[in-house]
Each structure stands twice: as C-alpha cells, then as structure tokens.
C-alpha cells in the first residue's frame, strides 16, 4: 500500500472515530446505561413492535437449530417461520443463539444494537461530510444532525405511548453506507472491491432490516447510472447488480426468508406515506412547535429536519440565491450553469432521479398536505398489489432527508472562511439541540428509570399458574385476536419452555389461504370432539357459541379459552346469544373487552384502553338473539366533547336518544330478530349509534370526531308480549 493511500485511509478512520465517539456519548446521555444491561428486559415488554422484536428473539433462542438457520415453529406451529419476520435483527439473533449456552437465562441485545446504531450512524456521517469538508471539528459537530435525526429518535426505542418503535429501522448507517460508496466512488474503482461492498451491504440489510434494502438498492441504481454516464461501464453495472442481488438472495435463503406461509405485502400503500410537510412538521418531536397536521398513519413518513437543520438549509439556500443574483448581474449565470452542469451532469442526473423516485414512493398515490388530500392518483389494482410489498412507503423520505442535510452542509462548506462555516454549524446545532430538548428529555425519563412490563391484558393467575400445563396454543380462528392481546399472551408463554403457538404478530400477515386451511383443520377437530388435552384453544365468540357443548369453555381476562378437560377456579363462558339460556349478555367495550369483538364501523378503541370505545358518525354493534323477541338495551357511557344528540336505533328503528355531553346509564326497550345462523346477516340485529353532529371517517388513518364513549352495553332478555298474555 502506498504512503498516500495509507494516509487517506488513516484520515478516514479518524473522521469515523470522531463521529462514532460523538454517537457513543449521545447514546449514553439519552438512554443511559440501564438499557445496556443484558439481563434487564422489562423495558422491551411494553407493547407493539419493541415487544415483538424481543419475543421473537426469546422464542428463537429456545428453539432447536434447523436449516435455514433462522427458522423455528414456535410462533406458527405446525409450520416454521424465520426470525426475520419478527424483526429481531437476525444477525444478532443467530450470533447470540450460538453463544446461548454461556449466556444468562435472561438476555437481550437490543440496547447494544441501539448503541451500535448511534456509533455507526455518527461515524459514517462524519466520513460523508469529510468528502467536502476536511475540518475534523466541522465533521464531528455536523455528525450530530445525523445521529439525532428525528426518524432515529422515533424508531430506535421510541416513546412508550407510540406505535412507531421499530428498533432495526434505526440502522440508518446502511443508508449512509450506500451513499458513502457513491460519494467515494473513486476509491471503489476496482470492480472487485466495488462488488464486494454492495454485496456486504445487501447481506447486512437482510440480516438487520430487510426494508432498508429497497432504499440501498435505489441508491445503487443511482450510483450505477452515474458510472454508466461517466464511464460507459456496462460491465460494472452487471457485476455490481449481480453481486447485490446474489448476496440478497443467498442470505435471504440462509435465514429462511422464502416462505409461502406469509403474504408478500399488506394493505395500506398510500396511507403509510409521507406528508408534503414532513421536513418541517415536528409531530411530537419539538420543544417549540406543535404538529402541523398529518394523518394518523403518516408516522411512517416522519422526517422532521429539526429547527437547526431547517435554519442551516435556509442559510444555504440564501447563499445559493445570493450567488445566482450576483452571476445574473455579472451576466455569467448561463455560462456557469452550462459549464458546471456539463462537469457534474453524470452525478446530478442520477441524484435527481433517485430523489424523484424516492419522493414519489414516499408521498404515494395519496399526496397529503397536512390532513387534507392534495393529489390523489388512481392506478390499476395490479400496481397497487405490487406496491403492497413496500406499503410503509413513507420511509423512503429518509433518504431524501439525508440528501438535503448533506447538500445544506456542502453549501456551507463552500464559504471561504472556515470560522464562518463553524459559526453557522455551531449556531444551528444549538438551535437543533434546543428544539429536540423536550423529546430527548422524554426519552431520558422513560429509559433511564426502571420500566415495568405491560401485562394489563393478562392479569389472571391462570397465565402464571396453569399455562405451563399446555404444550400448544391454537387460535381459532387464526386471526381472531388483536396484536396487543397476542403479544401479552406470548409474553406469558415465553416464561415456560417449549410451548408453541399457532399464530403471532409478524411483520407480514399469514396468507388468507393458510389461515383458512388451518381453521378448517381446527374446525374438524372440534366437530369430531378430538381436542388435544395438552392444547389450549383461544376462540372468538362465534366458535365459542358453535361449540359450547363440545368442550369446556372459560373466560380469562376477556379471552375465550377452550380445553378438553375441566379447569378449576375460572369463570365459565356465558354465551352471547340472548334468550332463555343467556338472559343477560354483557359487552364490555374496553380495548381488552369481549364487547370489542361486536363493534363494527367507525369505532377506534385502542387509544382509550379500558375506558371504552368512542362512537363516530355512525357506529354499530352486532346483537344476536337465540329466542328473545324483546330485550332491554342498557348503555353505560361517558359524554364526549362535541355537543349534540346520538340517536340509538335497532334495525333502523329509533329506540332512544342520548345527550352527547352527559355521562349516564340509559335503558331502552326494543324488538329483536331471531338468529339461528351466525353467518346470516339478515337475522343479525344491528344496534346503531348515529351522531349527526360528529364527522364520519372517510379514509383509513383519518381521525374521527367524538360522539359518546360507550363503556358497556347490556342486553337483557324480556319475555315476549304474547307469552305474557298467556
């Protein structure tokens, strides 16, 4: 190695170490040392994605080794699924599973991974900035903007009350690494080195976070187009693309990514998008400003630049405008644009295409400005199905965000006075830190103190005393329970050895075909009275009603469980068909309540926990009658914020009215239709809550206005009037 080459490599390492050190310190300031304790895991059992990732690792760890390496059948028995689909960072999961015999019984690596994200994000950001600014101080200070990028703060461990905690998506060093290969392409002139770099990136994407491979792949395409325009290097294009795709396919196979059990995508493309205001909309991540408006699902496209970076970009734009005006006055604008455009055309055109494509994908076919649709594009269903693979498309805006940040710092670096450059960066960093102070302090409060496991949905002693008597849990139907329920049940299961489950919260849904086939098998088991004594069946209300005489059914924390042999000390299940056999049917409308299963259209209860469920423009509850032609409907409710009247109707007939602003318990009498077949919708009774003064949801993710919060609905059997006469 030449001395010049060695000197360049040494400088690169210095820049990297500076940014890495800054990232290391910032991580400890924000999250402290507690999350780095390998034996402290209660903070990972606080709901949604973070809990999914950790449980994915726990079950994978106790499963026997198989090939492909990431496979096990503890979540989707009798089929196997890869640890990839619980986003448990397969690279770490496989490594620490191999070391499992020497590890403590409780072991988590997510704190370590978070630290590495901060270190690598900072180190690579510093190296990228060194491409156009050789000041170590400038690079180190500027790296903070990347280390504390709001999507990383949001995603890494996030705020406990939010649904956007998706740890592996904080691995933005993969994105920065791809940008680094492009910016330092002269150092990758050797095709072997070039191909190896892209192959390694592809492997890391698969082994850390699969979604990022789409972003890295897009940057690769821009890089190859740059090389093609500049050098007409078709051979490089073929070799690099083949190495990238080949590496992806190889490692995807090795960890068990290829599966027919799960759907390749899901619904939601167009809703999990970025808002046009994303770069200036702080959402919940600013000390000084409130949210500018966005739809509920656009947390996926969150990319707030921060006050400091916004000011820095504004200064950079002002510098550009000043120089443009100066050239216009001197009459040299056209010549300068022509010469510079020609000089950098091979780089600028691919960059513009990458920014455009990523922006189109991020903003999607439903382009929102605030909470209003700005542009709506209609396209064939085939296109929509294809894009379902990247349904959370708002994430692509992160790449555009980093490009904007680099361009802003590049323009500042073109100022002739180094002191002015540093002054601007220090000033903007001060503004950035002040702006992020409140969200950072919120993270400090949460993670630097002990966090307790959330087990509000599994409080019954059954889960700790008797769950271990079973070998398997089967959901019937497979999609009968929501994410929060499944996570907390799985958390209790993980405390015992070798209990397998038929379903779990995965990053991809089980195909409808697979669920239908599984339900058919379970249905046959119930019909033929062949229940396994070592299996715990978790039913929905329909199957509980259908097979109430075939097995022992109980209510445990508002979950319906069925077993072959009787259990002591549990509440027996009460059928929901109102009549002489079930004269009183109570429907608890809390998030964990069984009543939630009967809700239809317009309710959103997850945000309100055990308090109940809000009605909206028109909300419906299904009521089933076995032999009751008349009933009393008792509604316990809490008043809403918007004045008006909520009309209560049964099967279209008005039975009463409720004052939206008053909290009370009201009772109405009504007639019912008999329902012998649960699938016959014409015989189902529909209890409507119509709040005319409250707006109705139109599109997914749109927050509804509030009518009343229904806490409990009780249906009480009344003898038929003709029977009374007799």
PDB file of N, CA and C in Angstrom, residues 55 58-59 62 74-75 463 467-468 470-473 475 486-501 536 538:
ATOM      1  N   UNK A  55     -39.607 -10.760  21.878  1.00  0.00           N
ATOM      2  CA  UNK A  55     -40.203 -12.094  21.978  1.00  0.00           C
ATOM      3  C   UNK A  55     -39.751 -12.979  20.818  1.00  0.00           C
ATOM      4  N   UNK A  58     -36.554 -14.352  21.983  1.00  0.00           N
ATOM      5  CA  UNK A  58     -36.696 -15.307  23.083  1.00  0.00           C
ATOM      6  C   UNK A  58     -37.134 -16.682  22.584  1.00  0.00           C
ATOM      7  N   UNK A  59     -38.111 -16.702  21.695  1.00  0.00           N
ATOM      8  CA  UNK A  59     -38.604 -17.987  21.187  1.00  0.00           C
ATOM      9  C   UNK A  59     -37.592 -18.631  20.244  1.00  0.00           C
ATOM     10  N   UNK A  62     -34.817 -20.450  22.267  1.00  0.00           N
ATOM     11  CA  UNK A  62     -35.104 -21.742  22.890  1.00  0.00           C
ATOM     12  C   UNK A  62     -35.417 -22.844  21.882  1.00  0.00           C
ATOM     13  N   UNK A  74     -42.134 -22.130  16.697  1.00  0.00           N
ATOM     14  CA  UNK A  74     -42.753 -21.770  17.977  1.00  0.00           C
ATOM     15  C   UNK A  74     -43.852 -20.719  17.832  1.00  0.00           C
ATOM     16  N   UNK A  75     -43.867 -19.993  16.712  1.00  0.00           N
ATOM     17  CA  UNK A  75     -44.862 -18.941  16.508  1.00  0.00           C
ATOM     18  C   UNK A  75     -45.985 -19.343  15.558  1.00  0.00           C
ATOM     19  N   UNK A 463     -52.412 -17.436  33.917  1.00  0.00           N
ATOM     20  CA  UNK A 463     -51.272 -17.305  32.999  1.00  0.00           C
ATOM     21  C   UNK A 463     -49.950 -17.703  33.650  1.00  0.00           C
ATOM     22  N   UNK A 467     -50.830 -22.073  32.758  1.00  0.00           N
ATOM     23  CA  UNK A 467     -50.455 -22.031  31.340  1.00  0.00           C
ATOM     24  C   UNK A 467     -49.370 -23.048  31.017  1.00  0.00           C
ATOM     25  N   UNK A 468     -48.470 -23.257  31.955  1.00  0.00           N
ATOM     26  CA  UNK A 468     -47.362 -24.192  31.736  1.00  0.00           C
ATOM     27  C   UNK A 468     -47.784 -25.637  31.598  1.00  0.00           C
ATOM     28  N   UNK A 470     -49.770 -26.701  29.399  1.00  0.00           N
ATOM     29  CA  UNK A 470     -50.090 -26.934  27.988  1.00  0.00           C
ATOM     30  C   UNK A 470     -48.828 -26.913  27.131  1.00  0.00           C
ATOM     31  N   UNK A 471     -48.883 -27.631  26.020  1.00  0.00           N
ATOM     32  CA  UNK A 471     -47.756 -27.690  25.083  1.00  0.00           C
ATOM     33  C   UNK A 471     -47.946 -26.768  23.881  1.00  0.00           C
ATOM     34  N   UNK A 472     -49.214 -26.400  23.645  1.00  0.00           N
ATOM     35  CA  UNK A 472     -49.503 -25.649  22.425  1.00  0.00           C
ATOM     36  C   UNK A 472     -50.695 -24.728  22.648  1.00  0.00           C
ATOM     37  N   UNK A 473     -50.662 -23.582  21.965  1.00  0.00           N
ATOM     38  CA  UNK A 473     -51.791 -22.654  21.946  1.00  0.00           C
ATOM     39  C   UNK A 473     -52.256 -22.515  20.507  1.00  0.00           C
ATOM     40  N   UNK A 475     -55.010 -20.583  18.047  1.00  0.00           N
ATOM     41  CA  UNK A 475     -56.027 -19.552  17.864  1.00  0.00           C
ATOM     42  C   UNK A 475     -57.071 -20.071  16.875  1.00  0.00           C
ATOM     43  N   UNK A 486     -52.257 -10.732  21.539  1.00  0.00           N
ATOM     44  CA  UNK A 486     -51.322 -11.794  21.151  1.00  0.00           C
ATOM     45  C   UNK A 486     -49.942 -11.583  21.757  1.00  0.00           C
ATOM     46  N   UNK A 487     -49.503 -10.328  21.823  1.00  0.00           N
ATOM     47  CA  UNK A 487     -48.181 -10.032  22.374  1.00  0.00           C
ATOM     48  C   UNK A 487     -48.122 -10.355  23.860  1.00  0.00           C
ATOM     49  N   UNK A 488     -49.156  -9.952  24.600  1.00  0.00           N
ATOM     50  CA  UNK A 488     -49.120 -10.180  26.039  1.00  0.00           C
ATOM     51  C   UNK A 488     -49.311 -11.655  26.379  1.00  0.00           C
ATOM     52  N   UNK A 489     -50.095 -12.362  25.577  1.00  0.00           N
ATOM     53  CA  UNK A 489     -50.215 -13.813  25.770  1.00  0.00           C
ATOM     54  C   UNK A 489     -48.859 -14.478  25.496  1.00  0.00           C
ATOM     55  N   UNK A 490     -48.224 -14.085  24.387  1.00  0.00           N
ATOM     56  CA  UNK A 490     -46.918 -14.656  24.029  1.00  0.00           C
ATOM     57  C   UNK A 490     -45.866 -14.348  25.094  1.00  0.00           C
ATOM     58  N   UNK A 491     -45.961 -13.181  25.694  1.00  0.00           N
ATOM     59  CA  UNK A 491     -45.023 -12.810  26.751  1.00  0.00           C
ATOM     60  C   UNK A 491     -45.145 -13.767  27.929  1.00  0.00           C
ATOM     61  N   UNK A 492     -46.370 -14.155  28.265  1.00  0.00           N
ATOM     62  CA  UNK A 492     -46.570 -15.125  29.352  1.00  0.00           C
ATOM     63  C   UNK A 492     -46.097 -16.512  28.927  1.00  0.00           C
ATOM     64  N   UNK A 493     -46.352 -16.868  27.679  1.00  0.00           N
ATOM     65  CA  UNK A 493     -45.911 -18.168  27.159  1.00  0.00           C
ATOM     66  C   UNK A 493     -44.392 -18.284  27.219  1.00  0.00           C
ATOM     67  N   UNK A 494     -43.700 -17.172  26.940  1.00  0.00           N
ATOM     68  CA  UNK A 494     -42.230 -17.191  26.882  1.00  0.00           C
ATOM     69  C   UNK A 494     -41.586 -17.517  28.227  1.00  0.00           C
ATOM     70  N   UNK A 495     -42.373 -17.464  29.290  1.00  0.00           N
ATOM     71  CA  UNK A 495     -41.835 -17.759  30.619  1.00  0.00           C
ATOM     72  C   UNK A 495     -41.791 -19.258  30.902  1.00  0.00           C
ATOM     73  N   UNK A 496     -42.318 -20.042  29.959  1.00  0.00           N
ATOM     74  CA  UNK A 496     -42.287 -21.506  30.075  1.00  0.00           C
ATOM     75  C   UNK A 496     -41.490 -22.076  28.900  1.00  0.00           C
ATOM     76  N   UNK A 497     -41.006 -23.275  29.056  1.00  0.00           N
ATOM     77  CA  UNK A 497     -40.223 -23.915  27.998  1.00  0.00           C
ATOM     78  C   UNK A 497     -41.125 -24.695  27.040  1.00  0.00           C
ATOM     79  N   UNK A 498     -40.812 -24.557  25.771  1.00  0.00           N
ATOM     80  CA  UNK A 498     -41.382 -25.430  24.734  1.00  0.00           C
ATOM     81  C   UNK A 498     -42.895 -25.371  24.579  1.00  0.00           C
ATOM     82  N   UNK A 499     -43.501 -24.212  24.775  1.00  0.00           N
ATOM     83  CA  UNK A 499     -44.907 -24.034  24.416  1.00  0.00           C
ATOM     84  C   UNK A 499     -44.942 -23.338  23.062  1.00  0.00           C
ATOM     85  N   UNK A 500     -45.646 -23.932  22.127  1.00  0.00           N
ATOM     86  CA  UNK A 500     -45.712 -23.376  20.778  1.00  0.00           C
ATOM     87  C   UNK A 500     -47.072 -22.739  20.528  1.00  0.00           C
ATOM     88  N   UNK A 501     -47.106 -21.769  19.619  1.00  0.00           N
ATOM     89  CA  UNK A 501     -48.340 -21.061  19.287  1.00  0.00           C
ATOM     90  C   UNK A 501     -48.616 -21.189  17.795  1.00  0.00           C
ATOM     91  N   UNK A 536     -54.214 -25.564  24.442  1.00  0.00           N
ATOM     92  CA  UNK A 536     -55.130 -24.514  24.876  1.00  0.00           C
ATOM     93  C   UNK A 536     -55.657 -23.824  23.623  1.00  0.00           C
ATOM     94  N   UNK A 538     -57.798 -20.810  21.916  1.00  0.00           N
ATOM     95  CA  UNK A 538     -58.310 -19.470  22.184  1.00  0.00           C
ATOM     96  C   UNK A 538     -59.290 -19.129  21.071  1.00  0.00           C
TER      97      UNK A 538
END
